């Protein structure tokens, strides 16, 4: 049957799929042999496969046998057998490609095939899901297969981590089969499930620890990304950021939130809907200057005021409550525009979230300073092998290839798709459109056909719900406010006569079963078969889209809720000319044609030309968003090169046991730089020996000879350099002698880590500030990206020199202020839970040049100086 379906695909994909058919045939031949073996023999196959791999066998050589083993384990534990189409999907995933599989084709089961195969070799397999619920569900569900095969499975949650253990029973908390463990244990499992945020933030936190034992992740060998378009494209516009509070006062946000209420659109500010931006008009600038009693808003000294006014305007004019965000329990929470889900713990950056809090009158949290950041693009490119699966990837194939190097392959369905996708109905305005939607729902509800209505935001879903209540139609609403009831709502969505109004989340990751989900609803088989037959006769699940989304992919996802596994179904989109997409791309032109043709307000147009126009608009928006994401990754690539260097240096510090040679090399370079600055080899007459001595004394106390400018002036350049280096070496050794070699090694590591991290945070802030203003170079006919790379390279060189400078100027003062508190102070700075920008570099904190060791007392005036001069301290230092 599959061979016949392959013919339907056509083109290069057909040829690629035909190449995989011999592998599918081999797996099918092996099936009989695996049916006859015992559970223990099946489990022993994993040991056999691992042994073969350890002896040099290529992983592709055991693909067919391992897939046959997984298929057998699935039959024994879940009563499910991998179809041929699912085997092809598994092979494509193993090859490091994206498998596009329609809704209901069993992608969760498909992932078990490559996950098991790749878990047999060292490196760890990460299965990435869109939310915590699916990560936990898939671990509990698929964990039965892995457990039978002797493979351990972990799962990450926002507030914990678990290992699959069939002996654990905890129905009350939904933790059946899950044993609470540390995050590190979950990562050490052969396969780990979790969300993209959990994996990404753990990577960043792992690169802020002060001891290797605090790290939780191991190698990033292989990742399978479920709903790959959502994670690698939709969410990729927002980088992952770990931050701490900045210094700006929250009170200013309230002040500017009140100020912009006096502004009017068109008069004081203009909105660019196409690019989702807002800007002050000349009248608005004058009005702002008058209200703030300043002469020029755009003077450099007024930068902060521009920051506040622009964010307040964005919050007022562009961000709508219950669309981009919701207010729950006195807090502003972001709503994911693509899935409609709440993005707990995520905040808009650069002061926008604070502006929204001020607008809504809730507590404004302080702005943040970035401690660590990475884009999802660059995080997932860290994996040795990456693959993904989704029902909608073909429209973004170019982006997947250009950004990630991932090829998209369309996998044929197990059964032919019979869903009827009807052409769009276009109305003059939103009111007429929603009236038609209500009438359509009424008609289908009367004949007991289940209907799923998709809306683009929470506000629209609640407005439609109110209209349905007035019409007396019983229904359920699924949006971010009801996300906890998602599984129950989706279980009911296929029942006869069920009406479900949903945002884009629409139960993604779960299937709508015609007749209702018998497992979730505790239905008898007879009752389900009766309801299933009733729904099939009524036409199956009908999808109503109330608006076209910016991306065709999101529309296809909504349509994909219907027609799973050859089920009956239908879909239709209703479009109004004042919808956001139409308004931005030619809705007025179509409206004028409808007026000219004499259409009244309630009439609709069903025209292929208009539908093509809508699709063309979507292609433009997709291209625009692609450029934004491409732009983001191009700029992050600059910081990514810096991040790679810094994180590798951190690894050397954490894994090394003796950093003495490294620090001595830094001391030599720093002292050479100081000498170059004050002692010109070619022109000794221009030497500034007083400044040289002053600079050296900030590093360590000097002997009498090196403290005398006249004596130094009589020496040669080489002899001065030799004397300074010998003195530096002696001072270093004397500190080590006083605090012990073990204490010195610990102090070296702590100093290097702290100063590396402190300067890295400052560098990230500098790069962020550079990024915000770099666009101005375009006015001078220079490419901002080229200038960003140039300026960024210069700043990174400054960073490296600053780290060296601070380490050298600190290491000779490890007793002040590091002293006995060095460990506790660093532990506080690097806490995984609380990052604060409350530290200075050591060179800023030190008020003395005495080389006091860890735990040592201060040297008295009449005691022998520890510098080795043989004089009393007061004479050596001229006191």
PDB file of N, CA and C in Angstrom, residues 181-266:
ATOM      1  N   UNK A 181      13.656  13.253  40.576  1.00  0.00           N
ATOM      2  CA  UNK A 181      15.127  13.152  40.635  1.00  0.00           C
ATOM      3  C   UNK A 181      15.724  14.537  40.427  1.00  0.00           C
ATOM      4  N   UNK A 182      17.039  14.623  40.537  1.00  0.00           N
ATOM      5  CA  UNK A 182      17.720  15.888  40.252  1.00  0.00           C
ATOM      6  C   UNK A 182      17.748  16.117  38.746  1.00  0.00           C
ATOM      7  N   UNK A 183      17.967  17.353  38.371  1.00  0.00           N
ATOM      8  CA  UNK A 183      18.033  17.688  36.944  1.00  0.00           C
ATOM      9  C   UNK A 183      19.183  16.950  36.263  1.00  0.00           C
ATOM     10  N   UNK A 184      20.277  16.821  36.975  1.00  0.00           N
ATOM     11  CA  UNK A 184      21.451  16.145  36.414  1.00  0.00           C
ATOM     12  C   UNK A 184      21.131  14.684  36.099  1.00  0.00           C
ATOM     13  N   UNK A 185      20.381  14.017  36.986  1.00  0.00           N
ATOM     14  CA  UNK A 185      20.004  12.619  36.756  1.00  0.00           C
ATOM     15  C   UNK A 185      19.108  12.474  35.532  1.00  0.00           C
ATOM     16  N   UNK A 186      18.203  13.461  35.354  1.00  0.00           N
ATOM     17  CA  UNK A 186      17.320  13.423  34.183  1.00  0.00           C
ATOM     18  C   UNK A 186      18.126  13.551  32.899  1.00  0.00           C
ATOM     19  N   UNK A 187      19.163  14.409  32.925  1.00  0.00           N
ATOM     20  CA  UNK A 187      20.021  14.568  31.735  1.00  0.00           C
ATOM     21  C   UNK A 187      20.904  13.345  31.505  1.00  0.00           C
ATOM     22  N   UNK A 188      21.242  12.636  32.571  1.00  0.00           N
ATOM     23  CA  UNK A 188      22.099  11.463  32.422  1.00  0.00           C
ATOM     24  C   UNK A 188      21.354  10.248  31.899  1.00  0.00           C
ATOM     25  N   UNK A 189      20.016  10.361  31.783  1.00  0.00           N
ATOM     26  CA  UNK A 189      19.236   9.269  31.193  1.00  0.00           C
ATOM     27  C   UNK A 189      19.616   9.122  29.723  1.00  0.00           C
ATOM     28  N   UNK A 190      19.337   7.958  29.155  1.00  0.00           N
ATOM     29  CA  UNK A 190      19.660   7.720  27.741  1.00  0.00           C
ATOM     30  C   UNK A 190      18.875   8.663  26.832  1.00  0.00           C
ATOM     31  N   UNK A 191      17.612   8.945  27.214  1.00  0.00           N
ATOM     32  CA  UNK A 191      16.741   9.836  26.442  1.00  0.00           C
ATOM     33  C   UNK A 191      16.115  10.832  27.410  1.00  0.00           C
ATOM     34  N   UNK A 192      16.098  12.109  27.060  1.00  0.00           N
ATOM     35  CA  UNK A 192      15.521  13.141  27.922  1.00  0.00           C
ATOM     36  C   UNK A 192      14.501  13.952  27.151  1.00  0.00           C
ATOM     37  N   UNK A 193      13.286  14.041  27.693  1.00  0.00           N
ATOM     38  CA  UNK A 193      12.228  14.873  27.113  1.00  0.00           C
ATOM     39  C   UNK A 193      12.193  16.218  27.836  1.00  0.00           C
ATOM     40  N   UNK A 194      11.838  17.274  27.117  1.00  0.00           N
ATOM     41  CA  UNK A 194      11.717  18.599  27.733  1.00  0.00           C
ATOM     42  C   UNK A 194      11.387  19.640  26.692  1.00  0.00           C
ATOM     43  N   UNK A 195      11.144  20.872  27.134  1.00  0.00           N
ATOM     44  CA  UNK A 195      10.828  21.965  26.206  1.00  0.00           C
ATOM     45  C   UNK A 195      12.109  22.658  25.758  1.00  0.00           C
ATOM     46  N   UNK A 196      12.014  23.400  24.691  1.00  0.00           N
ATOM     47  CA  UNK A 196      13.169  24.146  24.186  1.00  0.00           C
ATOM     48  C   UNK A 196      13.706  25.130  25.224  1.00  0.00           C
ATOM     49  N   UNK A 197      12.802  25.741  26.003  1.00  0.00           N
ATOM     50  CA  UNK A 197      13.241  26.702  27.014  1.00  0.00           C
ATOM     51  C   UNK A 197      14.052  26.017  28.115  1.00  0.00           C
ATOM     52  N   UNK A 198      13.589  24.849  28.560  1.00  0.00           N
ATOM     53  CA  UNK A 198      14.307  24.147  29.623  1.00  0.00           C
ATOM     54  C   UNK A 198      15.710  23.760  29.169  1.00  0.00           C
ATOM     55  N   UNK A 199      15.828  23.218  27.964  1.00  0.00           N
ATOM     56  CA  UNK A 199      17.150  22.830  27.449  1.00  0.00           C
ATOM     57  C   UNK A 199      18.045  24.063  27.280  1.00  0.00           C
ATOM     58  N   UNK A 200      17.490  25.118  26.701  1.00  0.00           N
ATOM     59  CA  UNK A 200      18.275  26.319  26.420  1.00  0.00           C
ATOM     60  C   UNK A 200      18.743  27.033  27.675  1.00  0.00           C
ATOM     61  N   UNK A 201      17.837  27.207  28.642  1.00  0.00           N
ATOM     62  CA  UNK A 201      18.213  27.906  29.867  1.00  0.00           C
ATOM     63  C   UNK A 201      19.192  27.072  30.706  1.00  0.00           C
ATOM     64  N   UNK A 202      19.048  25.749  30.684  1.00  0.00           N
ATOM     65  CA  UNK A 202      20.017  24.914  31.398  1.00  0.00           C
ATOM     66  C   UNK A 202      21.413  25.054  30.794  1.00  0.00           C
ATOM     67  N   UNK A 203      21.476  25.196  29.473  1.00  0.00           N
ATOM     68  CA  UNK A 203      22.772  25.411  28.817  1.00  0.00           C
ATOM     69  C   UNK A 203      23.406  26.717  29.309  1.00  0.00           C
ATOM     70  N   UNK A 204      22.595  27.785  29.368  1.00  0.00           N
ATOM     71  CA  UNK A 204      23.123  29.075  29.823  1.00  0.00           C
ATOM     72  C   UNK A 204      23.548  29.007  31.284  1.00  0.00           C
ATOM     73  N   UNK A 205      22.710  28.386  32.125  1.00  0.00           N
ATOM     74  CA  UNK A 205      23.053  28.292  33.555  1.00  0.00           C
ATOM     75  C   UNK A 205      24.298  27.433  33.765  1.00  0.00           C
ATOM     76  N   UNK A 206      24.439  26.388  32.949  1.00  0.00           N
ATOM     77  CA  UNK A 206      25.631  25.542  33.060  1.00  0.00           C
ATOM     78  C   UNK A 206      26.908  26.322  32.776  1.00  0.00           C
ATOM     79  N   UNK A 207      26.791  27.387  32.022  1.00  0.00           N
ATOM     80  CA  UNK A 207      27.957  28.201  31.703  1.00  0.00           C
ATOM     81  C   UNK A 207      28.083  29.403  32.630  1.00  0.00           C
ATOM     82  N   UNK A 208      27.414  29.292  33.802  1.00  0.00           N
ATOM     83  CA  UNK A 208      27.567  30.308  34.849  1.00  0.00           C
ATOM     84  C   UNK A 208      27.954  29.667  36.179  1.00  0.00           C
ATOM     85  N   UNK A 209      28.128  28.349  36.202  1.00  0.00           N
ATOM     86  CA  UNK A 209      28.436  27.659  37.464  1.00  0.00           C
ATOM     87  C   UNK A 209      29.876  27.923  37.871  1.00  0.00           C
ATOM     88  N   UNK A 210      30.142  27.727  39.186  1.00  0.00           N
ATOM     89  CA  UNK A 210      31.516  27.943  39.668  1.00  0.00           C
ATOM     90  C   UNK A 210      32.201  26.616  40.002  1.00  0.00           C
ATOM     91  N   UNK A 211      31.481  25.512  39.751  1.00  0.00           N
ATOM     92  CA  UNK A 211      32.071  24.196  39.963  1.00  0.00           C
ATOM     93  C   UNK A 211      31.438  23.213  38.986  1.00  0.00           C
ATOM     94  N   UNK A 212      32.244  22.335  38.416  1.00  0.00           N
ATOM     95  CA  UNK A 212      31.732  21.381  37.424  1.00  0.00           C
ATOM     96  C   UNK A 212      30.612  20.510  37.972  1.00  0.00           C
ATOM     97  N   UNK A 213      30.627  20.251  39.276  1.00  0.00           N
ATOM     98  CA  UNK A 213      29.591  19.397  39.870  1.00  0.00           C
ATOM     99  C   UNK A 213      28.208  20.032  39.784  1.00  0.00           C
ATOM    100  N   UNK A 214      28.151  21.349  39.560  1.00  0.00           N
ATOM    101  CA  UNK A 214      26.865  22.045  39.482  1.00  0.00           C
ATOM    102  C   UNK A 214      26.251  21.975  38.085  1.00  0.00           C
ATOM    103  N   UNK A 215      27.017  21.508  37.115  1.00  0.00           N
ATOM    104  CA  UNK A 215      26.484  21.397  35.757  1.00  0.00           C
ATOM    105  C   UNK A 215      25.489  20.241  35.659  1.00  0.00           C
ATOM    106  N   UNK A 216      24.447  20.444  34.848  1.00  0.00           N
ATOM    107  CA  UNK A 216      23.433  19.395  34.718  1.00  0.00           C
ATOM    108  C   UNK A 216      23.454  18.726  33.344  1.00  0.00           C
ATOM    109  N   UNK A 217      23.745  19.487  32.290  1.00  0.00           N
ATOM    110  CA  UNK A 217      23.749  18.905  30.942  1.00  0.00           C
ATOM    111  C   UNK A 217      25.035  18.142  30.676  1.00  0.00           C
ATOM    112  N   UNK A 218      24.922  17.156  29.766  1.00  0.00           N
ATOM    113  CA  UNK A 218      26.129  16.501  29.258  1.00  0.00           C
ATOM    114  C   UNK A 218      26.236  16.831  27.781  1.00  0.00           C
ATOM    115  N   UNK A 219      26.748  15.937  26.968  1.00  0.00           N
ATOM    116  CA  UNK A 219      26.926  16.249  25.554  1.00  0.00           C
ATOM    117  C   UNK A 219      25.571  16.499  24.880  1.00  0.00           C
ATOM    118  N   UNK A 220      25.600  17.322  23.850  1.00  0.00           N
ATOM    119  CA  UNK A 220      24.407  17.528  23.015  1.00  0.00           C
ATOM    120  C   UNK A 220      24.615  16.737  21.722  1.00  0.00           C
ATOM    121  N   UNK A 221      24.283  15.439  21.797  1.00  0.00           N
ATOM    122  CA  UNK A 221      24.550  14.554  20.670  1.00  0.00           C
ATOM    123  C   UNK A 221      23.498  14.616  19.585  1.00  0.00           C
ATOM    124  N   UNK A 222      22.222  14.463  19.981  1.00  0.00           N
ATOM    125  CA  UNK A 222      21.164  14.349  18.976  1.00  0.00           C
ATOM    126  C   UNK A 222      19.873  14.922  19.548  1.00  0.00           C
ATOM    127  N   UNK A 223      19.198  15.746  18.784  1.00  0.00           N
ATOM    128  CA  UNK A 223      17.916  16.315  19.213  1.00  0.00           C
ATOM    129  C   UNK A 223      16.838  16.031  18.177  1.00  0.00           C
ATOM    130  N   UNK A 224      15.666  15.604  18.670  1.00  0.00           N
ATOM    131  CA  UNK A 224      14.474  15.469  17.831  1.00  0.00           C
ATOM    132  C   UNK A 224      13.497  16.540  18.289  1.00  0.00           C
ATOM    133  N   UNK A 225      13.169  17.481  17.421  1.00  0.00           N
ATOM    134  CA  UNK A 225      12.302  18.595  17.786  1.00  0.00           C
ATOM    135  C   UNK A 225      10.887  18.337  17.283  1.00  0.00           C
ATOM    136  N   UNK A 226       9.969  18.136  18.218  1.00  0.00           N
ATOM    137  CA  UNK A 226       8.557  17.969  17.856  1.00  0.00           C
ATOM    138  C   UNK A 226       7.976  19.344  17.554  1.00  0.00           C
ATOM    139  N   UNK A 227       7.015  19.406  16.638  1.00  0.00           N
ATOM    140  CA  UNK A 227       6.450  20.691  16.182  1.00  0.00           C
ATOM    141  C   UNK A 227       7.608  21.628  15.843  1.00  0.00           C
ATOM    142  N   UNK A 228       8.470  21.162  14.980  1.00  0.00           N
ATOM    143  CA  UNK A 228       9.732  21.855  14.693  1.00  0.00           C
ATOM    144  C   UNK A 228       9.518  23.256  14.134  1.00  0.00           C
ATOM    145  N   UNK A 229       8.432  23.473  13.399  1.00  0.00           N
ATOM    146  CA  UNK A 229       8.171  24.802  12.859  1.00  0.00           C
ATOM    147  C   UNK A 229       7.858  25.789  13.976  1.00  0.00           C
ATOM    148  N   UNK A 230       7.131  25.337  14.991  1.00  0.00           N
ATOM    149  CA  UNK A 230       6.789  26.211  16.104  1.00  0.00           C
ATOM    150  C   UNK A 230       8.022  26.601  16.901  1.00  0.00           C
ATOM    151  N   UNK A 231       8.895  25.644  17.162  1.00  0.00           N
ATOM    152  CA  UNK A 231      10.057  25.889  18.025  1.00  0.00           C
ATOM    153  C   UNK A 231      11.197  26.588  17.282  1.00  0.00           C
ATOM    154  N   UNK A 232      11.538  26.085  16.094  1.00  0.00           N
ATOM    155  CA  UNK A 232      12.707  26.636  15.384  1.00  0.00           C
ATOM    156  C   UNK A 232      12.385  27.855  14.532  1.00  0.00           C
ATOM    157  N   UNK A 233      11.096  28.153  14.348  1.00  0.00           N
ATOM    158  CA  UNK A 233      10.744  29.323  13.541  1.00  0.00           C
ATOM    159  C   UNK A 233       9.961  30.339  14.354  1.00  0.00           C
ATOM    160  N   UNK A 234       8.780  29.936  14.874  1.00  0.00           N
ATOM    161  CA  UNK A 234       7.941  30.898  15.586  1.00  0.00           C
ATOM    162  C   UNK A 234       8.624  31.437  16.835  1.00  0.00           C
ATOM    163  N   UNK A 235       9.190  30.532  17.642  1.00  0.00           N
ATOM    164  CA  UNK A 235       9.796  30.958  18.903  1.00  0.00           C
ATOM    165  C   UNK A 235      11.205  31.506  18.721  1.00  0.00           C
ATOM    166  N   UNK A 236      11.764  31.316  17.538  1.00  0.00           N
ATOM    167  CA  UNK A 236      13.160  31.708  17.322  1.00  0.00           C
ATOM    168  C   UNK A 236      13.346  33.219  17.224  1.00  0.00           C
ATOM    169  N   UNK A 237      12.237  33.973  17.162  1.00  0.00           N
ATOM    170  CA  UNK A 237      12.360  35.434  17.107  1.00  0.00           C
ATOM    171  C   UNK A 237      12.724  36.019  18.463  1.00  0.00           C
ATOM    172  N   UNK A 238      12.533  35.242  19.540  1.00  0.00           N
ATOM    173  CA  UNK A 238      12.819  35.733  20.887  1.00  0.00           C
ATOM    174  C   UNK A 238      13.999  34.967  21.462  1.00  0.00           C
ATOM    175  N   UNK A 239      15.125  35.640  21.740  1.00  0.00           N
ATOM    176  CA  UNK A 239      16.271  34.930  22.310  1.00  0.00           C
ATOM    177  C   UNK A 239      16.020  34.537  23.762  1.00  0.00           C
ATOM    178  N   UNK A 240      16.739  33.531  24.246  1.00  0.00           N
ATOM    179  CA  UNK A 240      16.687  33.145  25.650  1.00  0.00           C
ATOM    180  C   UNK A 240      17.639  34.053  26.420  1.00  0.00           C
ATOM    181  N   UNK A 241      17.162  34.623  27.517  1.00  0.00           N
ATOM    182  CA  UNK A 241      17.972  35.576  28.273  1.00  0.00           C
ATOM    183  C   UNK A 241      17.873  35.286  29.760  1.00  0.00           C
ATOM    184  N   UNK A 242      19.020  35.207  30.436  1.00  0.00           N
ATOM    185  CA  UNK A 242      19.063  35.194  31.891  1.00  0.00           C
ATOM    186  C   UNK A 242      19.515  36.576  32.316  1.00  0.00           C
ATOM    187  N   UNK A 243      18.739  37.204  33.200  1.00  0.00           N
ATOM    188  CA  UNK A 243      19.032  38.589  33.522  1.00  0.00           C
ATOM    189  C   UNK A 243      18.823  38.881  34.999  1.00  0.00           C
ATOM    190  N   UNK A 244      19.278  40.059  35.411  1.00  0.00           N
ATOM    191  CA  UNK A 244      19.074  40.556  36.770  1.00  0.00           C
ATOM    192  C   UNK A 244      18.594  41.987  36.701  1.00  0.00           C
ATOM    193  N   UNK A 245      18.162  42.581  37.812  1.00  0.00           N
ATOM    194  CA  UNK A 245      17.573  43.930  37.788  1.00  0.00           C
ATOM    195  C   UNK A 245      18.591  45.018  37.477  1.00  0.00           C
ATOM    196  N   UNK A 246      18.162  46.018  36.704  1.00  0.00           N
ATOM    197  CA  UNK A 246      19.001  47.183  36.379  1.00  0.00           C
ATOM    198  C   UNK A 246      18.643  48.342  37.319  1.00  0.00           C
ATOM    199  N   UNK A 247      19.204  49.503  37.043  1.00  0.00           N
ATOM    200  CA  UNK A 247      19.084  50.618  37.976  1.00  0.00           C
ATOM    201  C   UNK A 247      17.918  51.567  37.706  1.00  0.00           C
ATOM    202  N   UNK A 248      17.300  51.494  36.512  1.00  0.00           N
ATOM    203  CA  UNK A 248      16.234  52.452  36.198  1.00  0.00           C
ATOM    204  C   UNK A 248      15.080  52.352  37.181  1.00  0.00           C
ATOM    205  N   UNK A 249      14.538  53.495  37.578  1.00  0.00           N
ATOM    206  CA  UNK A 249      13.445  53.515  38.550  1.00  0.00           C
ATOM    207  C   UNK A 249      12.121  53.134  37.897  1.00  0.00           C
ATOM    208  N   UNK A 250      11.359  52.213  38.519  1.00  0.00           N
ATOM    209  CA  UNK A 250      10.051  51.820  37.970  1.00  0.00           C
ATOM    210  C   UNK A 250       9.057  52.977  37.937  1.00  0.00           C
ATOM    211  N   UNK A 251       9.273  53.979  38.818  1.00  0.00           N
ATOM    212  CA  UNK A 251       8.323  55.110  38.890  1.00  0.00           C
ATOM    213  C   UNK A 251       8.221  55.855  37.571  1.00  0.00           C
ATOM    214  N   UNK A 252       9.342  55.895  36.828  1.00  0.00           N
ATOM    215  CA  UNK A 252       9.340  56.626  35.562  1.00  0.00           C
ATOM    216  C   UNK A 252       8.338  56.028  34.569  1.00  0.00           C
ATOM    217  N   UNK A 253       8.143  54.710  34.625  1.00  0.00           N
ATOM    218  CA  UNK A 253       7.209  54.069  33.692  1.00  0.00           C
ATOM    219  C   UNK A 253       5.772  54.527  33.930  1.00  0.00           C
ATOM    220  N   UNK A 254       5.399  54.678  35.212  1.00  0.00           N
ATOM    221  CA  UNK A 254       4.048  55.166  35.514  1.00  0.00           C
ATOM    222  C   UNK A 254       3.862  56.586  34.983  1.00  0.00           C
ATOM    223  N   UNK A 255       4.903  57.391  35.164  1.00  0.00           N
ATOM    224  CA  UNK A 255       4.854  58.792  34.724  1.00  0.00           C
ATOM    225  C   UNK A 255       4.615  58.878  33.215  1.00  0.00           C
ATOM    226  N   UNK A 256       5.346  58.071  32.446  1.00  0.00           N
ATOM    227  CA  UNK A 256       5.211  58.141  30.986  1.00  0.00           C
ATOM    228  C   UNK A 256       3.947  57.441  30.492  1.00  0.00           C
ATOM    229  N   UNK A 257       3.465  56.430  31.255  1.00  0.00           N
ATOM    230  CA  UNK A 257       2.195  55.798  30.890  1.00  0.00           C
ATOM    231  C   UNK A 257       1.059  56.810  30.975  1.00  0.00           C
ATOM    232  N   UNK A 258       1.118  57.691  31.996  1.00  0.00           N
ATOM    233  CA  UNK A 258       0.100  58.752  32.118  1.00  0.00           C
ATOM    234  C   UNK A 258       0.280  59.805  31.032  1.00  0.00           C
ATOM    235  N   UNK A 259       1.547  60.113  30.726  1.00  0.00           N
ATOM    236  CA  UNK A 259       1.834  61.178  29.761  1.00  0.00           C
ATOM    237  C   UNK A 259       1.270  60.848  28.377  1.00  0.00           C
ATOM    238  N   UNK A 260       1.428  59.599  27.910  1.00  0.00           N
ATOM    239  CA  UNK A 260       1.009  59.263  26.544  1.00  0.00           C
ATOM    240  C   UNK A 260      -0.506  59.148  26.392  1.00  0.00           C
ATOM    241  N   UNK A 261      -1.234  59.146  27.522  1.00  0.00           N
ATOM    242  CA  UNK A 261      -2.702  59.132  27.396  1.00  0.00           C
ATOM    243  C   UNK A 261      -3.208  60.444  26.794  1.00  0.00           C
ATOM    244  N   UNK A 262      -2.364  61.483  26.799  1.00  0.00           N
ATOM    245  CA  UNK A 262      -2.732  62.775  26.207  1.00  0.00           C
ATOM    246  C   UNK A 262      -2.377  62.864  24.728  1.00  0.00           C
ATOM    247  N   UNK A 263      -1.796  61.775  24.185  1.00  0.00           N
ATOM    248  CA  UNK A 263      -1.371  61.788  22.791  1.00  0.00           C
ATOM    249  C   UNK A 263      -2.450  61.172  21.909  1.00  0.00           C
ATOM    250  N   UNK A 264      -2.537  61.656  20.690  1.00  0.00           N
ATOM    251  CA  UNK A 264      -3.530  61.122  19.751  1.00  0.00           C
ATOM    252  C   UNK A 264      -2.838  60.580  18.506  1.00  0.00           C
ATOM    253  N   UNK A 265      -3.385  59.479  17.979  1.00  0.00           N
ATOM    254  CA  UNK A 265      -2.838  58.887  16.767  1.00  0.00           C
ATOM    255  C   UNK A 265      -3.070  59.823  15.591  1.00  0.00           C
ATOM    256  N   UNK A 266      -2.051  59.960  14.758  1.00  0.00           N
ATOM    257  CA  UNK A 266      -2.173  60.851  13.609  1.00  0.00           C
ATOM    258  C   UNK A 266      -1.662  62.242  13.918  1.00  0.00           C
TER     259      UNK A 266
END
